[in-house]
Coordinates of C-alpha atoms in Angstrom, one line a residue:
X14 CA -20.6 -36.9 12.4
X15 CA -16.9 -38.1 12.5
X16 CA -16.4 -40.8 9.7
X17 CA -12.7 -41.0 9.9
X18 CA -9.8 -40.3 12.2
X19 CA -6.2 -40.4 11.0
X20 CA -3.2 -39.8 13.4
X21 CA 0.6 -39.9 12.8
X22 CA 3.5 -39.4 15.2
X23 CA 1.2 -38.4 18.2
X24 CA 2.5 -39.3 21.7
X25 CA 2.4 -43.1 21.6
X26 CA 0.9 -43.4 18.2
X27 CA 3.0 -44.2 15.4
X28 CA 0.1 -44.3 12.7
X29 CA -3.5 -45.0 13.2
X30 CA -6.4 -44.8 11.0
X31 CA -10.0 -45.7 12.2
X32 CA -13.4 -45.3 10.7
X33 CA -16.5 -44.7 13.0
X34 CA -20.2 -45.5 12.0
X35 CA -23.3 -43.5 13.2
X36 CA -25.2 -44.4 16.2
X37 CA -23.7 -45.5 19.5
X38 CA -20.2 -46.8 19.5
X39 CA -18.0 -47.6 22.5
X40 CA -14.1 -47.4 23.3
X41 CA -12.7 -49.9 25.9
X42 CA -9.2 -50.8 27.0
X43 CA -7.2 -51.4 30.1
X44 CA -6.3 -48.2 32.5
X45 CA -3.2 -46.6 30.9
X46 CA -3.7 -48.1 27.3
X47 CA -4.0 -44.8 25.7
X48 CA -7.6 -43.8 25.6
X49 CA -6.8 -40.4 26.6
X50 CA -4.4 -40.0 23.6
X51 CA -7.0 -40.7 21.4
X52 CA -9.3 -38.0 23.1
X53 CA -6.2 -35.8 23.0
X54 CA -5.7 -36.5 19.1
X55 CA -9.5 -35.5 18.7
X56 CA -9.0 -32.5 20.7
X57 CA -6.3 -31.2 18.4
X58 CA -8.5 -30.8 15.3
X59 CA -11.1 -29.1 17.4
X60 CA -8.8 -26.4 18.1
X61 CA -7.3 -27.3 21.5
X62 CA -3.5 -26.1 22.5
X63 CA -0.8 -28.1 20.6
X64 CA 2.2 -29.2 22.5
X65 CA 5.6 -30.0 21.2
X66 CA 6.0 -32.8 23.9
X67 CA 3.3 -34.7 21.7
X68 CA 5.6 -35.6 19.0
X69 CA 6.4 -39.2 19.3
X70 CA 9.8 -38.8 17.0
X71 CA 11.0 -35.4 17.9
X72 CA 12.4 -34.8 14.3
X73 CA 9.0 -35.4 12.4
X74 CA 5.8 -33.7 12.4
X75 CA 2.6 -35.0 14.2
X76 CA -0.7 -35.1 12.0
X77 CA -4.3 -35.5 13.1
X78 CA -6.7 -35.4 10.6
X79 CA -10.4 -36.1 11.0
X80 CA -13.4 -36.7 8.0
X81 CA -16.7 -35.5 9.0
X82 CA -20.2 -35.9 7.3
X83 CA -21.7 -32.5 7.6
X84 CA -24.7 -33.2 4.9
X85 CA -27.3 -32.8 7.7
X86 CA -26.1 -29.6 9.1
X87 CA -26.4 -25.9 7.9
X88 CA -22.6 -25.2 7.8
X89 CA -22.6 -23.0 4.8
X90 CA -22.9 -19.8 6.2
X91 CA -19.8 -20.5 8.3
X92 CA -17.7 -21.5 5.3
X93 CA -19.0 -18.4 3.4
X94 CA -18.0 -16.1 6.4
X95 CA -14.7 -17.6 6.7
X96 CA -14.0 -17.7 2.9
X97 CA -13.2 -21.5 2.8
X98 CA -14.2 -24.0 0.1
X99 CA -17.6 -25.7 1.1
X100 CA -18.7 -29.1 0.2
X101 CA -22.2 -29.9 1.2
X102 CA -21.3 -33.5 2.1
X103 CA -18.0 -33.8 3.8
X104 CA -15.5 -31.8 5.6
X105 CA -11.8 -32.5 6.5
X106 CA -10.1 -30.9 9.5
X107 CA -6.2 -31.3 10.0
X108 CA -3.9 -30.2 12.5
X109 CA -0.1 -30.4 12.2
X110 CA 2.6 -29.9 15.0
X111 CA 5.9 -29.4 13.5
X112 CA 9.4 -30.1 15.1
X113 CA 9.9 -26.4 15.6
X114 CA 7.0 -26.2 17.9
X115 CA 4.8 -24.6 15.8
X116 CA 1.2 -25.8 14.6
X117 CA -0.8 -25.5 11.6
X118 CA -4.5 -25.9 11.0
X119 CA -6.4 -26.8 7.8
X120 CA -10.1 -27.1 6.8
X121 CA -10.3 -28.9 3.5
X122 CA -6.8 -28.2 3.0
X123 CA -7.0 -24.5 3.4
X124 CA -4.8 -23.1 6.1
X125 CA -7.0 -21.5 8.7
X126 CA -6.5 -19.9 12.2
X127 CA -6.8 -22.3 15.2
X128 CA -9.7 -20.0 16.4
X129 CA -11.5 -20.8 13.3
X130 CA -10.8 -24.4 13.5
X131 CA -12.1 -24.3 17.1
X132 CA -15.3 -22.5 16.1
X133 CA -16.0 -25.1 13.4
X134 CA -15.0 -27.9 15.7
X135 CA -17.5 -26.7 18.2
X136 CA -20.4 -27.1 15.9
X137 CA -19.4 -30.9 15.0
X138 CA -18.4 -32.5 18.5
X139 CA -18.9 -32.1 22.1
X140 CA -16.4 -34.0 24.2
X141 CA -17.9 -34.5 27.6
X142 CA -15.1 -35.4 30.0
X143 CA -15.0 -35.5 33.8
X144 CA -13.7 -31.9 34.1
X145 CA -16.6 -30.8 32.2
X146 CA -18.9 -31.8 35.0
X147 CA -17.5 -28.6 36.7
X148 CA -19.7 -26.6 34.4
X149 CA -22.7 -27.7 36.2
X150 CA -21.8 -25.1 38.9
X151 CA -20.9 -22.5 36.4
X152 CA -23.9 -20.0 36.2
X153 CA -23.2 -19.2 32.5
X154 CA -23.4 -22.9 31.6
X155 CA -26.9 -23.0 33.6
X156 CA -28.1 -20.1 31.9
X157 CA -27.0 -21.7 28.4
X158 CA -29.0 -24.8 29.3
X159 CA -32.1 -22.8 29.9
X160 CA -31.7 -21.0 26.6
X161 CA -31.0 -23.8 24.8
X162 CA -33.9 -25.7 25.8
X163 CA -36.1 -22.8 25.5
X164 CA -34.8 -22.4 21.9
X165 CA -34.2 -18.7 22.6
X166 CA -31.8 -18.0 19.8
X167 CA -34.2 -15.3 18.1
X168 CA -35.1 -13.6 21.4
X169 CA -31.6 -13.4 22.5
X170 CA -30.8 -12.1 19.0
X171 CA -33.3 -9.3 19.5
X172 CA -32.3 -8.7 23.2
X173 CA -28.6 -8.3 22.3
X174 CA -29.5 -6.0 19.6
X175 CA -31.5 -3.8 21.9
X176 CA -28.7 -4.0 24.6
X177 CA -26.0 -3.1 22.2
X178 CA -28.0 0.1 21.3
X179 CA -28.5 0.7 25.1
X180 CA -24.9 0.2 26.0
X181 CA -23.6 2.4 23.4
X182 CA -26.2 5.1 24.1
X183 CA -25.3 4.9 27.8
X184 CA -21.7 4.9 27.2
X185 CA -22.0 8.0 25.1
X186 CA -23.9 9.7 27.8
X187 CA -21.5 8.9 30.4
X188 CA -18.7 10.3 27.9
X189 CA -20.8 13.5 27.3
X190 CA -21.3 14.0 31.1
X191 CA -17.7 13.7 31.8
X192 CA -16.9 16.0 28.9
X193 CA -19.3 18.4 30.2
X194 CA -17.8 18.2 33.8
X195 CA -14.3 19.0 32.3
X196 CA -15.7 21.5 29.7
X197 CA -17.3 23.5 32.7
X198 CA -14.0 23.4 34.6
X199 CA -12.0 25.0 31.8
X200 CA -14.7 27.2 30.4
X201 CA -13.3 30.4 31.6
X202 CA -9.8 29.5 30.5
X203 CA -11.1 28.9 27.1
X204 CA -13.1 32.0 27.0
X205 CA -10.1 34.2 28.0
X206 CA -7.9 32.5 25.3
X207 CA -10.3 32.9 22.6
X208 CA -11.1 36.4 23.5
X209 CA -7.2 37.2 23.3
X210 CA -7.0 35.4 19.9
X211 CA -10.1 37.5 18.6
X212 CA -8.5 40.7 19.8
X213 CA -5.4 40.1 18.0
X214 CA -7.6 40.1 14.7
X215 CA -5.2 37.4 13.1
X216 CA -5.1 37.4 9.5
X217 CA -4.1 34.6 7.3
X218 CA -0.8 35.2 5.4
X219 CA -0.4 38.7 7.5
X220 CA 2.8 37.5 9.6
X221 CA 4.6 36.5 6.3
X222 CA 3.7 39.8 4.6
X223 CA 4.6 41.8 7.6
X224 CA 8.0 39.8 8.2
X225 CA 8.8 40.8 4.4
X226 CA 7.8 44.2 5.0
X227 CA 10.0 44.5 8.2
X228 CA 13.0 43.3 6.3
X229 CA 12.7 46.0 3.7
X230 CA 12.0 48.7 6.2
X231 CA 15.1 47.8 8.2
X232 CA 17.4 48.0 5.0
X233 CA 15.7 50.9 3.4
X234 CA 18.6 53.3 3.1
X235 CA 20.9 50.6 1.6
X236 CA 18.3 49.1 -0.7
X237 CA 17.3 52.8 -2.0
X238 CA 21.2 53.4 -2.7
X239 CA 21.8 50.2 -4.4
X240 CA 18.4 51.0 -6.5
X241 CA 19.8 54.2 -7.6
X242 CA 23.2 52.5 -8.7
X243 CA 21.1 49.9 -10.7
X244 CA 19.4 52.8 -12.2
X245 CA 22.4 54.5 -13.4
X246 CA 23.7 51.4 -15.0
X247 CA 20.4 50.8 -16.7
X248 CA 19.6 54.2 -17.8
X249 CA 22.5 56.4 -17.7
X250 CA 22.5 59.0 -20.6
X251 CA 26.2 57.7 -21.8
X252 CA 26.9 54.5 -20.2
X253 CA 23.6 53.0 -19.3
X254 CA 22.6 49.7 -20.7
X255 CA 19.1 51.0 -22.2
X256 CA 21.1 53.8 -23.8
X257 CA 23.9 51.8 -25.3
X258 CA 21.2 49.2 -26.5
X259 CA 19.1 51.9 -28.2
X260 CA 22.3 53.3 -30.2
X261 CA 23.2 49.5 -30.9
X262 CA 19.6 49.0 -32.5
X263 CA 20.0 52.4 -34.6
X264 CA 23.0 51.1 -36.2
X265 CA 21.7 47.4 -36.7
X266 CA 18.6 49.0 -38.4
X267 CA 20.8 51.1 -40.7
X268 CA 23.1 48.0 -41.5
X269 CA 20.2 45.7 -42.2
X270 CA 19.4 47.5 -45.6
X271 CA 23.1 46.2 -46.7
X272 CA 23.1 43.1 -44.6
X273 CA 19.3 41.5 -44.5
X274 CA 20.6 38.3 -42.2
X275 CA 20.7 41.3 -39.4
X276 CA 16.8 41.8 -39.4
X277 CA 16.5 38.5 -37.0
X278 CA 18.9 40.1 -34.7
X279 CA 17.2 43.3 -34.5
X280 CA 14.0 41.6 -33.6
X281 CA 15.9 39.7 -30.7
X282 CA 17.6 43.0 -29.5
X283 CA 14.2 45.0 -29.9
X284 CA 12.8 42.3 -27.4
X285 CA 15.6 42.8 -25.1
X286 CA 15.5 46.4 -25.2
X287 CA 11.8 46.7 -24.5
X288 CA 12.3 44.5 -21.5
X289 CA 15.3 46.5 -20.1
X290 CA 13.5 49.6 -20.5
X291 CA 10.5 48.2 -18.5
X292 CA 12.9 47.0 -15.8
X293 CA 14.6 50.3 -15.7
X294 CA 11.2 52.1 -15.1
X295 CA 10.2 49.5 -12.5
X296 CA 13.3 50.3 -10.6
X297 CA 12.9 53.9 -11.0
X298 CA 9.5 53.7 -9.4
X299 CA 10.7 51.5 -6.6
X300 CA 13.3 54.0 -5.7
X301 CA 10.6 56.8 -5.6
X302 CA 8.2 54.7 -3.5
X303 CA 10.7 53.6 -1.0
X304 CA 11.4 55.7 2.2
X305 CA 13.3 55.2 5.4
X306 CA 10.1 55.0 7.6
X307 CA 11.0 54.5 11.4
X308 CA 7.4 55.0 12.4
X309 CA 6.0 52.3 9.9
X310 CA 8.8 50.0 11.2
X311 CA 7.7 50.4 14.7
X312 CA 4.1 49.7 13.9
X313 CA 5.2 46.4 11.9
X314 CA 7.5 45.2 14.7
X315 CA 4.8 45.8 17.2
X316 CA 2.3 43.7 15.2
X317 CA 4.9 41.0 14.4
X318 CA 5.6 41.0 18.4
X319 CA 1.6 40.0 19.0
X320 CA 2.1 37.1 16.6
X321 CA 5.4 36.1 18.2
X322 CA 4.2 36.2 21.9
X323 CA 0.9 34.5 20.9
X324 CA 3.2 31.6 19.4
X325 CA 5.3 31.3 22.2
X326 CA 2.4 31.3 24.7
X327 CA 0.5 28.5 22.8
X328 CA 3.8 26.6 21.9
X329 CA 2.9 26.8 18.2
X330 CA 5.3 27.8 15.3
X331 CA 2.9 29.6 12.7
X332 CA 0.0 32.0 12.4
X333 CA -2.2 29.2 10.6
X334 CA -1.9 27.1 13.9
X335 CA -3.0 30.2 16.1
X336 CA -5.9 30.5 13.7
X337 CA -6.6 26.9 13.9
X338 CA -6.3 26.9 17.8
X339 CA -8.7 30.2 17.8
X340 CA -11.2 27.7 15.9
X341 CA -10.7 24.8 18.3
X342 CA -11.4 27.1 21.4
X343 CA -14.6 28.5 19.6
X344 CA -16.0 24.9 18.8
X345 CA -15.1 23.9 22.4
X346 CA -17.0 26.7 23.9
X347 CA -20.1 26.5 21.5
X348 CA -20.1 22.6 22.6
X349 CA -20.0 23.7 26.5
X350 CA -22.7 26.1 25.8
X351 CA -24.9 23.4 24.2
X352 CA -24.2 20.4 26.7
X353 CA -27.3 20.8 28.6
X354 CA -29.4 20.5 25.6
X355 CA -27.3 17.7 24.0
X356 CA -27.5 15.9 27.6
X357 CA -31.2 16.3 27.8
X358 CA -31.7 14.9 24.3
X359 CA -29.1 12.0 25.1
X360 CA -30.7 11.1 28.2
X361 CA -34.3 11.0 26.6
X362 CA -32.7 8.4 24.0
X363 CA -31.3 6.5 26.7
X364 CA -34.3 6.4 28.7
X365 CA -36.5 5.2 25.6
X366 CA -33.8 2.4 24.8
X367 CA -33.9 1.3 28.5
X368 CA -37.8 0.8 28.1
X369 CA -37.2 -1.3 24.9
X370 CA -34.3 -3.0 26.5
X371 CA -36.4 -3.9 29.5
X372 CA -39.3 -5.2 27.3
X373 CA -36.8 -7.6 25.7
X374 CA -35.4 -8.9 28.7
X375 CA -39.0 -9.3 30.3
X376 CA -39.7 -11.6 27.2
X377 CA -36.7 -13.5 27.8
X378 CA -37.3 -14.0 31.3
X379 CA -40.7 -15.3 30.7
X380 CA -39.4 -17.9 28.3
X381 CA -36.4 -18.8 30.8
X382 CA -39.0 -19.4 33.6
X383 CA -41.2 -21.8 31.3
X384 CA -38.1 -23.4 30.3
X385 CA -36.7 -23.8 33.7
X386 CA -39.8 -25.4 34.9
X387 CA -39.8 -27.9 32.0
X388 CA -36.2 -29.0 32.5
X389 CA -36.7 -29.2 36.2
X390 CA -39.4 -31.6 36.0
X391 CA -38.0 -33.7 32.9
X392 CA -34.6 -33.8 34.6
X393 CA -36.0 -35.0 37.8
X394 CA -38.0 -37.8 36.1
X395 CA -34.8 -38.8 34.3
X396 CA -32.4 -38.7 37.1
X397 CA -34.4 -40.4 39.9
X398 CA -34.2 -44.0 38.3
X399 CA -30.4 -43.5 38.3
X400 CA -30.1 -44.3 42.0
X401 CA -31.7 -41.1 43.4
X402 CA -35.2 -41.8 44.2
X403 CA -35.6 -38.8 46.6
X404 CA -34.1 -36.4 44.3
X405 CA -35.3 -32.9 44.3
X406 CA -33.9 -30.5 41.3
X407 CA -35.0 -27.0 40.6
X408 CA -34.0 -24.2 38.3
X409 CA -34.3 -20.9 40.0
X410 CA -34.5 -17.8 37.8
X411 CA -34.2 -14.7 39.7
X412 CA -33.9 -10.8 38.5
X413 CA -30.8 -9.1 38.6
X414 CA -30.6 -5.2 39.0
X415 CA -28.3 -4.4 36.0
X416 CA -28.3 -5.5 32.4
X417 CA -25.5 -7.5 30.8
X418 CA -25.4 -9.4 27.4
X419 CA -27.4 -12.3 28.7
X420 CA -30.4 -10.3 30.0
X421 CA -31.5 -9.4 33.6
X422 CA -31.7 -13.0 35.1
X423 CA -29.7 -15.1 37.4
X424 CA -30.0 -19.0 37.1
X425 CA -29.0 -21.3 39.8
X426 CA -29.5 -25.4 39.6
X427 CA -30.9 -26.3 43.2
X428 CA -30.3 -29.9 44.2
X429 CA -31.1 -32.3 47.1
X430 CA -30.6 -36.1 46.9
X431 CA -32.1 -36.9 50.2
X432 CA -35.6 -36.7 51.9
X433 CA -36.1 -33.7 54.0
X434 CA -33.0 -31.9 52.8
X435 CA -33.5 -28.4 51.8
X436 CA -32.6 -27.6 48.0
X437 CA -29.1 -26.1 47.8
X438 CA -26.9 -25.0 44.9
X439 CA -25.8 -28.0 43.1
X440 CA -22.2 -27.5 43.6
X441 CA -22.3 -27.2 47.2
X442 CA -24.1 -30.6 47.9
X443 CA -23.9 -32.9 44.7
X444 CA -21.2 -35.6 45.0
X445 CA -19.1 -36.5 42.0
X446 CA -21.2 -39.3 40.9
X447 CA -24.4 -37.6 41.4
X448 CA -23.1 -34.7 39.2
X449 CA -22.3 -37.3 36.5
X450 CA -25.8 -38.6 36.3
X451 CA -27.2 -35.0 36.2
X452 CA -24.8 -34.0 33.5
X453 CA -25.5 -37.0 31.2
X454 CA -29.2 -36.5 31.7
X455 CA -28.8 -32.9 31.1
X456 CA -26.7 -33.9 27.9
X457 CA -29.6 -36.1 26.7
X458 CA -32.0 -33.3 26.9
X459 CA -29.8 -30.6 25.3
X460 CA -28.9 -33.1 22.4
X461 CA -32.4 -33.1 21.0
X462 CA -32.5 -29.4 21.3
X463 CA -29.0 -28.6 19.8
X464 CA -28.9 -31.1 17.2
X465 CA -25.2 -31.5 17.7
X466 CA -23.6 -34.0 15.1
X467 CA -21.6 -35.9 17.6
X468 CA -21.0 -36.1 21.2
X469 CA -18.1 -38.1 23.1
X470 CA -18.5 -39.2 26.7
X471 CA -15.2 -39.8 28.4
X472 CA -15.8 -42.1 31.3
X473 CA -19.1 -40.3 32.2
X474 CA -20.2 -43.6 33.9
X475 CA -17.2 -43.4 36.6
X476 CA -18.3 -44.1 39.9
X477 CA -21.6 -46.2 39.0
X478 CA -22.1 -49.8 38.5
X479 CA -24.8 -52.4 38.0
X480 CA -28.2 -51.4 37.4
X481 CA -27.5 -47.7 37.4
X482 CA -24.6 -48.1 34.9
X483 CA -27.1 -49.9 32.7
X484 CA -29.7 -47.1 32.8
X485 CA -26.9 -44.5 32.0
X486 CA -25.9 -46.5 29.2
X487 CA -29.6 -46.7 28.0
X488 CA -29.7 -42.9 27.9
X489 CA -26.4 -43.0 26.0
X490 CA -28.1 -45.1 23.4
X491 CA -31.2 -43.3 23.3
X492 CA -29.2 -40.2 22.4
X493 CA -27.6 -42.0 19.7
X494 CA -31.1 -42.0 17.7
X495 CA -30.7 -38.5 16.9
X496 CA -26.8 -38.0 16.8
X497 CA -23.4 -40.1 16.7
X498 CA -22.6 -41.0 20.4
X499 CA -19.0 -42.2 21.3
X500 CA -18.4 -43.5 24.7
X501 CA -15.3 -44.2 26.3
X502 CA -15.9 -46.8 29.2
X503 CA -14.6 -49.2 31.6
X504 CA -18.3 -50.7 32.4
X505 CA -19.4 -53.8 30.5
X506 CA -23.1 -52.6 30.8
X507 CA -22.1 -49.8 28.6
X508 CA -19.7 -51.5 26.3
X509 CA -22.5 -54.1 25.7
X510 CA -25.0 -51.7 24.4
X511 CA -22.6 -50.2 21.7
X512 CA -23.5 -50.7 18.0
X513 CA -19.6 -50.6 17.3
X514 CA -17.1 -51.7 19.7
X515 CA -13.3 -50.4 19.7
X516 CA -10.5 -51.4 21.8
X517 CA -7.5 -49.4 22.8
X518 CA -4.4 -51.2 23.7
X519 CA -0.6 -51.0 24.0
X520 CA 2.2 -52.7 22.3
X521 CA 5.9 -52.9 23.4
X522 CA 9.0 -53.4 21.6
X523 CA 12.5 -53.2 22.5
X524 CA 12.8 -49.7 22.0
X525 CA 9.3 -48.2 22.1
X526 CA 5.6 -48.5 23.2
X527 CA 2.8 -47.8 20.8
X528 CA -1.0 -47.3 21.3
X529 CA -3.4 -48.8 19.0
X530 CA -7.2 -48.5 18.6
X531 CA -8.9 -51.2 16.5
X532 CA -12.5 -52.2 15.7
X533 CA -13.4 -55.6 17.2
X534 CA -15.4 -58.4 15.4
X535 CA -18.0 -60.1 17.3
X536 CA -15.8 -62.7 18.8
X537 CA -13.3 -60.4 19.7
X538 CA -16.0 -58.2 21.4
X539 CA -17.2 -61.1 23.6
X540 CA -13.7 -61.6 24.9
X541 CA -13.2 -57.9 25.6
X542 CA -16.4 -57.7 27.6
X543 CA -15.4 -60.9 29.4
X544 CA -12.2 -59.3 30.5
X545 CA -14.2 -56.2 31.6
X546 CA -16.4 -58.5 33.6
X547 CA -13.7 -61.0 35.3
X548 CA -10.4 -59.4 34.7
X549 CA -7.3 -60.3 32.8
X550 CA -8.0 -64.1 33.0
X551 CA -10.9 -65.3 30.5
X552 CA -12.9 -67.9 32.1
X553 CA -15.7 -69.9 30.6
X554 CA -18.2 -68.3 33.0
X555 CA -17.1 -64.9 32.0
X556 CA -17.5 -65.6 28.3
X557 CA -20.8 -67.0 28.9
X558 CA -21.9 -63.9 30.8
X559 CA -20.5 -61.7 28.2
X560 CA -22.3 -63.4 25.4
X561 CA -25.7 -63.5 27.8
X562 CA -25.2 -59.4 28.3
X563 CA -24.7 -58.9 24.7
X564 CA -27.8 -61.2 23.7
X565 CA -29.8 -59.6 26.2
X566 CA -29.1 -56.2 24.8
X567 CA -29.8 -57.3 21.4
X568 CA -33.1 -58.7 22.5
X569 CA -34.0 -55.4 24.2
X570 CA -33.2 -53.6 20.9
X571 CA -35.2 -55.9 19.0
X572 CA -38.2 -55.5 21.0
X573 CA -38.0 -51.6 20.5

């Protein structure tokens, strides 16, 4: 339940701090006094859209903060799931609208997204306004009512698990069918391409090796000539490096007997001599092996042409990409060849899951039909005394041909307010006042099933008066036995039943207008209800009537 609401710099509110009690509270005030502003502020901390126009002073931020008692509601999983600090007793929701137009949301002083704020707010307060009456014509809302009253949470969770499995399998089956169709269309093309690549006998690294060999063969004469020159430089009898180095070593060995420091030099020269001698031998062998071979060059270039033409055809730049493409074609063809088997296997799984889903949907439908009968009977009993003695109300549950997340059922609320009038969809025949009374009675039924902490009725009693208004007030009072109920009302019959009474009013200065919300004392409450009975001028008769109305209601409550 909400314990305290604080509002600063919001629309016509400079600063407001109000505490709420459990049970049944009423908010009254003249038309235009600002009741909708209070409701708008409350909606902000429940995640509704923020508007820069809501700032009373454009250069200061607006702040709305609500303190909630959550001790009786199992909200710890929500806080853990959203990684928020959890206090088992209280929770603070805050919304700020900055002069820049941006808004910020907080739960227990931790920044959160507006979506998170809204998700938590929906578990704390239900604001029932006039536009919400339109929900009565919404098939999704009608179905939620039936499921709520049937307490179908576990059945719905089971059904949705089966539905998600069925949907995933069905989508996979459709995808595989489409893939099979496309695959069959391109099977001949894939097989031709794969055959061509297989016949090319492509090998890893072969292209690089051939390109190196091609370069050697194309320049064989020049290379062989240069190798001969290098061989002469290295191994010429008189001027070759190896011969000169060998002669140098002989002199150094002789000299080392007289000059010992030369031993280290000898070792180093010997190492170089061995390396150069080896290099010379290698050059010699290379020269002997190298031949100008036009036939081999032709073979190499023909093989390279195979690689180049395939790369150009398939728009790739390397042999590795051609090999990868060959493997891809092979995999696709293998899949095409196995489609029939895969489709048959998947179809069997879809059929089995359809059976399981149908059974889950049937269990859900059975509970919904029982729930629909109970709601129809109970709602008729509740609404008839509200000025509709000939009311007929029925919830029709009919099967659909296709599954969705909610099951296989279509739900319609059927209504007739007059004798001998056939039942028709409630949205087509019910008046605004009739819908208000239906919705109030529905909310009363749902309140016990949902155990929602707080419900706010925004002028749900519009369009009724007298005894009907009194009975609607009694319904709201009855609801307050299991939850906090706050009613914004114009009717003295409703206002007199509240355990706590608040008044909204405006005050004017030379420069501005401000909205206020105050808790009334007993004396102030008598005057407020008297004004609601007689208008702006308070008469003795109106005051006496107000006292009598309050006294009568207190007496009724005492008898209970």
